[in-house]
Amino acid sequence: QSVLTQPPSASGTPGQRVTISCSGSSSNIATNHVHWYQHLPGTAPRLLIYRNNERPSGVPDRFSGSKSGTSASLAISGLRSEDESDFYCAAWDNSLSDVWVFGGGTKLTVL
Amino acid sequence: QVQLQESGPGLVKPSQTLSLTCTVSGVSISNGNYYWSWIRQPAGKGLEWIGRMFPSGSANYNPSLKSRVTMSVDSSNNQFSLKLSSVTAADTAVYYCASSNTGMGAPLDYWGQGTLVTVSS
């Protein structure tokens, strides 16, 4: 059971806009930055969004992030077939002990 | 750019100690601006943070694994390592190493591609 809650799957057709949610609590998302990763099995997870809504260099502006209260979202516009992968949210958690916590991952299918 | 590569045995017997090494390139592991973390992912499950090394050489571990985890740094080889003792089948997972800047709110920004460790007799 992951500390952050994501839908297990999402889908869209090429060109569409898709959003993936990430729900947490007062000890993680509400008080710390949210980061998003794109992951293809067998490869290194790729940082997609950091500090809620910032993009590392090289990440297209089709990807955007937002945060409000104890929830965050990743939006992908102009969906492409190469976007088909797993997406994870992450945040620092200050509850009992300082730890990184993650969502369970959302598998995005491009129909 | 920071690059990380995990290495170690792919098969460990129950009750034994799992040992993995992460080789870092692109930056000195002694650079005081980085933390060095281990994360794992059992098949079909989410990511679990195991712990991290500080520039000072100290570490903090996930309380769920703290009693079995030891991390260390080998500056001469630009590597850091993970030891997990008394393993069981529940420790079977893909293990990743990752880096993060010491700045406030910095993400785990660079990751290795992961190495599968299976616990089985």
JSON list of N, CA and C in Angstrom, two decimals, chain A residues 6-65:
[
{"chain": "A", "resi": 6, "resn": "GLN", "atom": "N", "xyz": [-2.43, 7.05, -6.35]},
{"chain": "A", "resi": 6, "resn": "GLN", "atom": "CA", "xyz": [-2.59, 7.36, -7.76]},
{"chain": "A", "resi": 6, "resn": "GLN", "atom": "C", "xyz": [-3.57, 6.37, -8.38]},
{"chain": "A", "resi": 7, "resn": "PRO", "atom": "N", "xyz": [-4.26, 6.77, -9.45]},
{"chain": "A", "resi": 7, "resn": "PRO", "atom": "CA", "xyz": [-5.07, 5.77, -10.16]},
{"chain": "A", "resi": 7, "resn": "PRO", "atom": "C", "xyz": [-4.13, 4.78, -10.83]},
{"chain": "A", "resi": 8, "resn": "PRO", "atom": "N", "xyz": [-4.49, 3.49, -10.85]},
{"chain": "A", "resi": 8, "resn": "PRO", "atom": "CA", "xyz": [-3.58, 2.50, -11.43]},
{"chain": "A", "resi": 8, "resn": "PRO", "atom": "C", "xyz": [-3.43, 2.64, -12.94]},
{"chain": "A", "resi": 9, "resn": "SER", "atom": "N", "xyz": [-4.42, 3.23, -13.61]},
{"chain": "A", "resi": 9, "resn": "SER", "atom": "CA", "xyz": [-4.33, 3.34, -15.06]},
{"chain": "A", "resi": 9, "resn": "SER", "atom": "C", "xyz": [-4.97, 4.63, -15.54]},
{"chain": "A", "resi": 10, "resn": "ALA", "atom": "N", "xyz": [-4.54, 5.04, -16.73]},
{"chain": "A", "resi": 10, "resn": "ALA", "atom": "CA", "xyz": [-5.12, 6.18, -17.43]},
{"chain": "A", "resi": 10, "resn": "ALA", "atom": "C", "xyz": [-4.93, 5.91, -18.92]},
{"chain": "A", "resi": 11, "resn": "SER", "atom": "N", "xyz": [-5.75, 6.54, -19.73]},
{"chain": "A", "resi": 11, "resn": "SER", "atom": "CA", "xyz": [-5.62, 6.33, -21.17]},
{"chain": "A", "resi": 11, "resn": "SER", "atom": "C", "xyz": [-6.11, 7.55, -21.93]},
{"chain": "A", "resi": 12, "resn": "GLY", "atom": "N", "xyz": [-5.70, 7.63, -23.17]},
{"chain": "A", "resi": 12, "resn": "GLY", "atom": "CA", "xyz": [-6.12, 8.71, -24.05]},
{"chain": "A", "resi": 12, "resn": "GLY", "atom": "C", "xyz": [-5.70, 8.41, -25.47]},
{"chain": "A", "resi": 13, "resn": "THR", "atom": "N", "xyz": [-6.26, 9.16, -26.40]},
{"chain": "A", "resi": 13, "resn": "THR", "atom": "CA", "xyz": [-5.89, 9.00, -27.79]},
{"chain": "A", "resi": 13, "resn": "THR", "atom": "C", "xyz": [-4.87, 10.07, -28.17]},
{"chain": "A", "resi": 14, "resn": "PRO", "atom": "N", "xyz": [-4.11, 9.84, -29.22]},
{"chain": "A", "resi": 14, "resn": "PRO", "atom": "CA", "xyz": [-3.11, 10.84, -29.64]},
{"chain": "A", "resi": 14, "resn": "PRO", "atom": "C", "xyz": [-3.72, 12.23, -29.80]},
{"chain": "A", "resi": 15, "resn": "GLY", "atom": "N", "xyz": [-3.02, 13.23, -29.23]},
{"chain": "A", "resi": 15, "resn": "GLY", "atom": "CA", "xyz": [-3.49, 14.60, -29.31]},
{"chain": "A", "resi": 15, "resn": "GLY", "atom": "C", "xyz": [-4.32, 15.04, -28.12]},
{"chain": "A", "resi": 16, "resn": "GLN", "atom": "N", "xyz": [-4.85, 14.07, -27.36]},
{"chain": "A", "resi": 16, "resn": "GLN", "atom": "CA", "xyz": [-5.68, 14.40, -26.21]},
{"chain": "A", "resi": 16, "resn": "GLN", "atom": "C", "xyz": [-4.87, 14.92, -25.04]},
{"chain": "A", "resi": 17, "resn": "ARG", "atom": "N", "xyz": [-5.58, 15.45, -24.05]},
{"chain": "A", "resi": 17, "resn": "ARG", "atom": "CA", "xyz": [-4.97, 15.87, -22.79]},
{"chain": "A", "resi": 17, "resn": "ARG", "atom": "C", "xyz": [-5.41, 14.90, -21.70]},
{"chain": "A", "resi": 18, "resn": "VAL", "atom": "N", "xyz": [-4.43, 14.42, -20.94]},
{"chain": "A", "resi": 18, "resn": "VAL", "atom": "CA", "xyz": [-4.69, 13.46, -19.87]},
{"chain": "A", "resi": 18, "resn": "VAL", "atom": "C", "xyz": [-4.14, 14.02, -18.56]},
{"chain": "A", "resi": 19, "resn": "THR", "atom": "N", "xyz": [-4.85, 13.78, -17.48]},
{"chain": "A", "resi": 19, "resn": "THR", "atom": "CA", "xyz": [-4.33, 14.18, -16.17]},
{"chain": "A", "resi": 19, "resn": "THR", "atom": "C", "xyz": [-4.25, 12.96, -15.26]},
{"chain": "A", "resi": 20, "resn": "ILE", "atom": "N", "xyz": [-3.23, 12.96, -14.43]},
{"chain": "A", "resi": 20, "resn": "ILE", "atom": "CA", "xyz": [-3.01, 11.89, -13.45]},
{"chain": "A", "resi": 20, "resn": "ILE", "atom": "C", "xyz": [-2.94, 12.53, -12.07]},
{"chain": "A", "resi": 21, "resn": "SER", "atom": "N", "xyz": [-3.74, 12.03, -11.15]},
{"chain": "A", "resi": 21, "resn": "SER", "atom": "CA", "xyz": [-3.81, 12.62, -9.82]},
{"chain": "A", "resi": 21, "resn": "SER", "atom": "C", "xyz": [-2.91, 11.89, -8.84]},
{"chain": "A", "resi": 22, "resn": "CYS", "atom": "N", "xyz": [-2.58, 12.59, -7.77]},
{"chain": "A", "resi": 22, "resn": "CYS", "atom": "CA", "xyz": [-1.73, 12.04, -6.70]},
{"chain": "A", "resi": 22, "resn": "CYS", "atom": "C", "xyz": [-2.25, 12.62, -5.39]},
{"chain": "A", "resi": 23, "resn": "SER", "atom": "N", "xyz": [-2.75, 11.78, -4.53]},
{"chain": "A", "resi": 23, "resn": "SER", "atom": "CA", "xyz": [-3.35, 12.24, -3.28]},
{"chain": "A", "resi": 23, "resn": "SER", "atom": "C", "xyz": [-2.50, 11.83, -2.09]},
{"chain": "A", "resi": 24, "resn": "GLY", "atom": "N", "xyz": [-2.28, 12.78, -1.18]},
{"chain": "A", "resi": 24, "resn": "GLY", "atom": "CA", "xyz": [-1.45, 12.51, -0.01]},
{"chain": "A", "resi": 24, "resn": "GLY", "atom": "C", "xyz": [-2.07, 13.04, 1.26]},
{"chain": "A", "resi": 25, "resn": "SER", "atom": "N", "xyz": [-1.25, 13.63, 2.11]},
{"chain": "A", "resi": 25, "resn": "SER", "atom": "CA", "xyz": [-1.72, 14.09, 3.42]},
{"chain": "A", "resi": 25, "resn": "SER", "atom": "C", "xyz": [-0.95, 15.33, 3.88]},
{"chain": "A", "resi": 26, "resn": "SER", "atom": "N", "xyz": [-1.26, 15.75, 5.09]},
{"chain": "A", "resi": 26, "resn": "SER", "atom": "CA", "xyz": [-0.64, 16.96, 5.64]},
{"chain": "A", "resi": 26, "resn": "SER", "atom": "C", "xyz": [0.85, 16.79, 5.89]},
{"chain": "A", "resi": 27, "resn": "SER", "atom": "N", "xyz": [1.31, 15.55, 6.02]},
{"chain": "A", "resi": 27, "resn": "SER", "atom": "CA", "xyz": [2.74, 15.34, 6.32]},
{"chain": "A", "resi": 27, "resn": "SER", "atom": "C", "xyz": [3.59, 15.21, 5.07]},
{"chain": "A", "resi": 28, "resn": "ASN", "atom": "N", "xyz": [2.98, 15.14, 3.91]},
{"chain": "A", "resi": 28, "resn": "ASN", "atom": "CA", "xyz": [3.78, 15.02, 2.68]},
{"chain": "A", "resi": 28, "resn": "ASN", "atom": "C", "xyz": [3.39, 16.09, 1.66]},
{"chain": "A", "resi": 29, "resn": "ILE", "atom": "N", "xyz": [2.39, 15.86, 0.87]},
{"chain": "A", "resi": 29, "resn": "ILE", "atom": "CA", "xyz": [2.08, 16.79, -0.22]},
{"chain": "A", "resi": 29, "resn": "ILE", "atom": "C", "xyz": [1.74, 18.19, 0.29]},
{"chain": "A", "resi": 30, "resn": "ALA", "atom": "N", "xyz": [0.99, 18.27, 1.39]},
{"chain": "A", "resi": 30, "resn": "ALA", "atom": "CA", "xyz": [0.55, 19.60, 1.86]},
{"chain": "A", "resi": 30, "resn": "ALA", "atom": "C", "xyz": [1.72, 20.49, 2.28]},
{"chain": "A", "resi": 31, "resn": "THR", "atom": "N", "xyz": [2.80, 19.89, 2.72]},
{"chain": "A", "resi": 31, "resn": "THR", "atom": "CA", "xyz": [3.90, 20.68, 3.28]},
{"chain": "A", "resi": 31, "resn": "THR", "atom": "C", "xyz": [5.22, 20.53, 2.54]},
{"chain": "A", "resi": 32, "resn": "ASN", "atom": "N", "xyz": [5.25, 19.70, 1.52]},
{"chain": "A", "resi": 32, "resn": "ASN", "atom": "CA", "xyz": [6.50, 19.50, 0.77]},
{"chain": "A", "resi": 32, "resn": "ASN", "atom": "C", "xyz": [6.22, 19.49, -0.74]},
{"chain": "A", "resi": 33, "resn": "HIS", "atom": "N", "xyz": [7.29, 19.64, -1.50]},
{"chain": "A", "resi": 33, "resn": "HIS", "atom": "CA", "xyz": [7.16, 19.65, -2.95]},
{"chain": "A", "resi": 33, "resn": "HIS", "atom": "C", "xyz": [6.79, 18.26, -3.47]},
{"chain": "A", "resi": 34, "resn": "VAL", "atom": "N", "xyz": [6.09, 18.26, -4.61]},
{"chain": "A", "resi": 34, "resn": "VAL", "atom": "CA", "xyz": [5.75, 17.02, -5.31]},
{"chain": "A", "resi": 34, "resn": "VAL", "atom": "C", "xyz": [6.60, 16.92, -6.58]},
{"chain": "A", "resi": 35, "resn": "HIS", "atom": "N", "xyz": [7.08, 15.72, -6.83]},
{"chain": "A", "resi": 35, "resn": "HIS", "atom": "CA", "xyz": [7.88, 15.48, -8.03]},
{"chain": "A", "resi": 35, "resn": "HIS", "atom": "C", "xyz": [7.25, 14.34, -8.81]},
{"chain": "A", "resi": 36, "resn": "TRP", "atom": "N", "xyz": [7.43, 14.34, -10.13]},
{"chain": "A", "resi": 36, "resn": "TRP", "atom": "CA", "xyz": [6.84, 13.32, -10.99]},
{"chain": "A", "resi": 36, "resn": "TRP", "atom": "C", "xyz": [7.92, 12.65, -11.84]},
{"chain": "A", "resi": 37, "resn": "TYR", "atom": "N", "xyz": [7.74, 11.34, -12.02]},
{"chain": "A", "resi": 37, "resn": "TYR", "atom": "CA", "xyz": [8.70, 10.55, -12.79]},
{"chain": "A", "resi": 37, "resn": "TYR", "atom": "C", "xyz": [7.97, 9.77, -13.88]},
{"chain": "A", "resi": 38, "resn": "GLN", "atom": "N", "xyz": [8.66, 9.62, -15.01]},
{"chain": "A", "resi": 38, "resn": "GLN", "atom": "CA", "xyz": [8.21, 8.74, -16.07]},
{"chain": "A", "resi": 38, "resn": "GLN", "atom": "C", "xyz": [9.12, 7.52, -16.08]},
{"chain": "A", "resi": 39, "resn": "HIS", "atom": "N", "xyz": [8.53, 6.33, -16.17]},
{"chain": "A", "resi": 39, "resn": "HIS", "atom": "CA", "xyz": [9.34, 5.13, -16.06]},
{"chain": "A", "resi": 39, "resn": "HIS", "atom": "C", "xyz": [8.91, 4.06, -17.04]},
{"chain": "A", "resi": 40, "resn": "LEU", "atom": "N", "xyz": [9.85, 3.61, -17.82]},
{"chain": "A", "resi": 40, "resn": "LEU", "atom": "CA", "xyz": [9.68, 2.42, -18.65]},
{"chain": "A", "resi": 40, "resn": "LEU", "atom": "C", "xyz": [10.44, 1.30, -17.97]},
{"chain": "A", "resi": 41, "resn": "PRO", "atom": "N", "xyz": [9.81, 0.15, -17.70]},
{"chain": "A", "resi": 41, "resn": "PRO", "atom": "CA", "xyz": [10.48, -0.96, -17.04]},
{"chain": "A", "resi": 41, "resn": "PRO", "atom": "C", "xyz": [11.81, -1.30, -17.71]},
{"chain": "A", "resi": 42, "resn": "GLY", "atom": "N", "xyz": [12.83, -1.50, -16.88]},
{"chain": "A", "resi": 42, "resn": "GLY", "atom": "CA", "xyz": [14.14, -1.84, -17.40]},
{"chain": "A", "resi": 42, "resn": "GLY", "atom": "C", "xyz": [15.01, -0.63, -17.67]},
{"chain": "A", "resi": 43, "resn": "THR", "atom": "N", "xyz": [14.45, 0.55, -17.45]},
{"chain": "A", "resi": 43, "resn": "THR", "atom": "CA", "xyz": [15.22, 1.78, -17.65]},
{"chain": "A", "resi": 43, "resn": "THR", "atom": "C", "xyz": [15.22, 2.60, -16.36]},
{"chain": "A", "resi": 44, "resn": "ALA", "atom": "N", "xyz": [16.06, 3.61, -16.33]},
{"chain": "A", "resi": 44, "resn": "ALA", "atom": "CA", "xyz": [16.10, 4.49, -15.18]},
{"chain": "A", "resi": 44, "resn": "ALA", "atom": "C", "xyz": [14.88, 5.41, -15.17]},
{"chain": "A", "resi": 45, "resn": "PRO", "atom": "N", "xyz": [14.20, 5.55, -14.02]},
{"chain": "A", "resi": 45, "resn": "PRO", "atom": "CA", "xyz": [13.12, 6.54, -13.95]},
{"chain": "A", "resi": 45, "resn": "PRO", "atom": "C", "xyz": [13.65, 7.91, -14.36]},
{"chain": "A", "resi": 46, "resn": "ARG", "atom": "N", "xyz": [12.80, 8.65, -15.08]},
{"chain": "A", "resi": 46, "resn": "ARG", "atom": "CA", "xyz": [13.17, 9.97, -15.59]},
{"chain": "A", "resi": 46, "resn": "ARG", "atom": "C", "xyz": [12.41, 11.04, -14.84]},
{"chain": "A", "resi": 47, "resn": "LEU", "atom": "N", "xyz": [13.12, 12.02, -14.29]},
{"chain": "A", "resi": 47, "resn": "LEU", "atom": "CA", "xyz": [12.45, 13.12, -13.60]},
{"chain": "A", "resi": 47, "resn": "LEU", "atom": "C", "xyz": [11.72, 13.98, -14.63]},
{"chain": "A", "resi": 48, "resn": "LEU", "atom": "N", "xyz": [10.43, 14.13, -14.42]},
{"chain": "A", "resi": 48, "resn": "LEU", "atom": "CA", "xyz": [9.59, 14.83, -15.39]},
{"chain": "A", "resi": 48, "resn": "LEU", "atom": "C", "xyz": [9.18, 16.22, -14.91]},
{"chain": "A", "resi": 49, "resn": "ILE", "atom": "N", "xyz": [8.80, 16.30, -13.66]},
{"chain": "A", "resi": 49, "resn": "ILE", "atom": "CA", "xyz": [8.38, 17.55, -13.01]},
{"chain": "A", "resi": 49, "resn": "ILE", "atom": "C", "xyz": [8.99, 17.56, -11.61]},
{"chain": "A", "resi": 50, "resn": "TYR", "atom": "N", "xyz": [9.56, 18.68, -11.20]},
{"chain": "A", "resi": 50, "resn": "TYR", "atom": "CA", "xyz": [10.07, 18.81, -9.85]},
{"chain": "A", "resi": 50, "resn": "TYR", "atom": "C", "xyz": [9.53, 20.07, -9.19]},
{"chain": "A", "resi": 51, "resn": "ARG", "atom": "N", "xyz": [9.53, 20.06, -7.88]},
{"chain": "A", "resi": 51, "resn": "ARG", "atom": "CA", "xyz": [9.00, 21.18, -7.10]},
{"chain": "A", "resi": 51, "resn": "ARG", "atom": "C", "xyz": [7.63, 21.62, -7.62]},
{"chain": "A", "resi": 52, "resn": "ASN", "atom": "N", "xyz": [6.75, 20.63, -7.77]},
{"chain": "A", "resi": 52, "resn": "ASN", "atom": "CA", "xyz": [5.33, 20.80, -8.11]},
{"chain": "A", "resi": 52, "resn": "ASN", "atom": "C", "xyz": [5.06, 21.10, -9.57]},
{"chain": "A", "resi": 53, "resn": "ASN", "atom": "N", "xyz": [5.83, 22.02, -10.17]},
{"chain": "A", "resi": 53, "resn": "ASN", "atom": "CA", "xyz": [5.46, 22.46, -11.51]},
{"chain": "A", "resi": 53, "resn": "ASN", "atom": "C", "xyz": [6.65, 22.88, -12.37]},
{"chain": "A", "resi": 54, "resn": "GLU", "atom": "N", "xyz": [7.85, 22.53, -11.99]},
{"chain": "A", "resi": 54, "resn": "GLU", "atom": "CA", "xyz": [9.02, 22.91, -12.78]},
{"chain": "A", "resi": 54, "resn": "GLU", "atom": "C", "xyz": [9.48, 21.73, -13.64]},
{"chain": "A", "resi": 55, "resn": "ARG", "atom": "N", "xyz": [9.93, 22.07, -14.84]},
{"chain": "A", "resi": 55, "resn": "ARG", "atom": "CA", "xyz": [10.39, 21.04, -15.77]},
{"chain": "A", "resi": 55, "resn": "ARG", "atom": "C", "xyz": [11.91, 21.08, -15.90]},
{"chain": "A", "resi": 56, "resn": "PRO", "atom": "N", "xyz": [12.57, 19.90, -15.77]},
{"chain": "A", "resi": 56, "resn": "PRO", "atom": "CA", "xyz": [14.01, 19.86, -16.07]},
{"chain": "A", "resi": 56, "resn": "PRO", "atom": "C", "xyz": [14.23, 20.19, -17.54]},
{"chain": "A", "resi": 57, "resn": "SER", "atom": "N", "xyz": [15.42, 20.63, -17.87]},
{"chain": "A", "resi": 57, "resn": "SER", "atom": "CA", "xyz": [15.71, 20.90, -19.27]},
{"chain": "A", "resi": 57, "resn": "SER", "atom": "C", "xyz": [15.56, 19.61, -20.08]},
{"chain": "A", "resi": 58, "resn": "GLY", "atom": "N", "xyz": [14.97, 19.76, -21.25]},
{"chain": "A", "resi": 58, "resn": "GLY", "atom": "CA", "xyz": [14.78, 18.60, -22.12]},
{"chain": "A", "resi": 58, "resn": "GLY", "atom": "C", "xyz": [13.38, 18.00, -22.02]},
{"chain": "A", "resi": 59, "resn": "VAL", "atom": "N", "xyz": [12.63, 18.35, -20.98]},
{"chain": "A", "resi": 59, "resn": "VAL", "atom": "CA", "xyz": [11.26, 17.84, -20.86]},
{"chain": "A", "resi": 59, "resn": "VAL", "atom": "C", "xyz": [10.32, 18.79, -21.60]},
{"chain": "A", "resi": 60, "resn": "PRO", "atom": "N", "xyz": [9.55, 18.26, -22.53]},
{"chain": "A", "resi": 60, "resn": "PRO", "atom": "CA", "xyz": [8.67, 19.13, -23.33]},
{"chain": "A", "resi": 60, "resn": "PRO", "atom": "C", "xyz": [7.63, 19.84, -22.47]},
{"chain": "A", "resi": 61, "resn": "ASP", "atom": "N", "xyz": [7.19, 21.01, -22.93]},
{"chain": "A", "resi": 61, "resn": "ASP", "atom": "CA", "xyz": [6.19, 21.76, -22.17]},
{"chain": "A", "resi": 61, "resn": "ASP", "atom": "C", "xyz": [4.79, 21.15, -22.28]},
{"chain": "A", "resi": 62, "resn": "ARG", "atom": "N", "xyz": [4.68, 20.01, -22.97]},
{"chain": "A", "resi": 62, "resn": "ARG", "atom": "CA", "xyz": [3.42, 19.26, -22.97]},
{"chain": "A", "resi": 62, "resn": "ARG", "atom": "C", "xyz": [3.13, 18.69, -21.57]},
{"chain": "A", "resi": 63, "resn": "PHE", "atom": "N", "xyz": [4.19, 18.58, -20.77]},
{"chain": "A", "resi": 63, "resn": "PHE", "atom": "CA", "xyz": [4.06, 18.04, -19.42]},
{"chain": "A", "resi": 63, "resn": "PHE", "atom": "C", "xyz": [4.00, 19.20, -18.42]},
{"chain": "A", "resi": 64, "resn": "SER", "atom": "N", "xyz": [3.02, 19.16, -17.54]},
{"chain": "A", "resi": 64, "resn": "SER", "atom": "CA", "xyz": [2.89, 20.21, -16.53]},
{"chain": "A", "resi": 64, "resn": "SER", "atom": "C", "xyz": [2.39, 19.62, -15.23]},
{"chain": "A", "resi": 65, "resn": "GLY", "atom": "N", "xyz": [2.74, 20.28, -14.13]},
{"chain": "A", "resi": 65, "resn": "GLY", "atom": "CA", "xyz": [2.32, 19.80, -12.82]},
{"chain": "A", "resi": 65, "resn": "GLY", "atom": "C", "xyz": [1.67, 20.90, -12.01]}
]
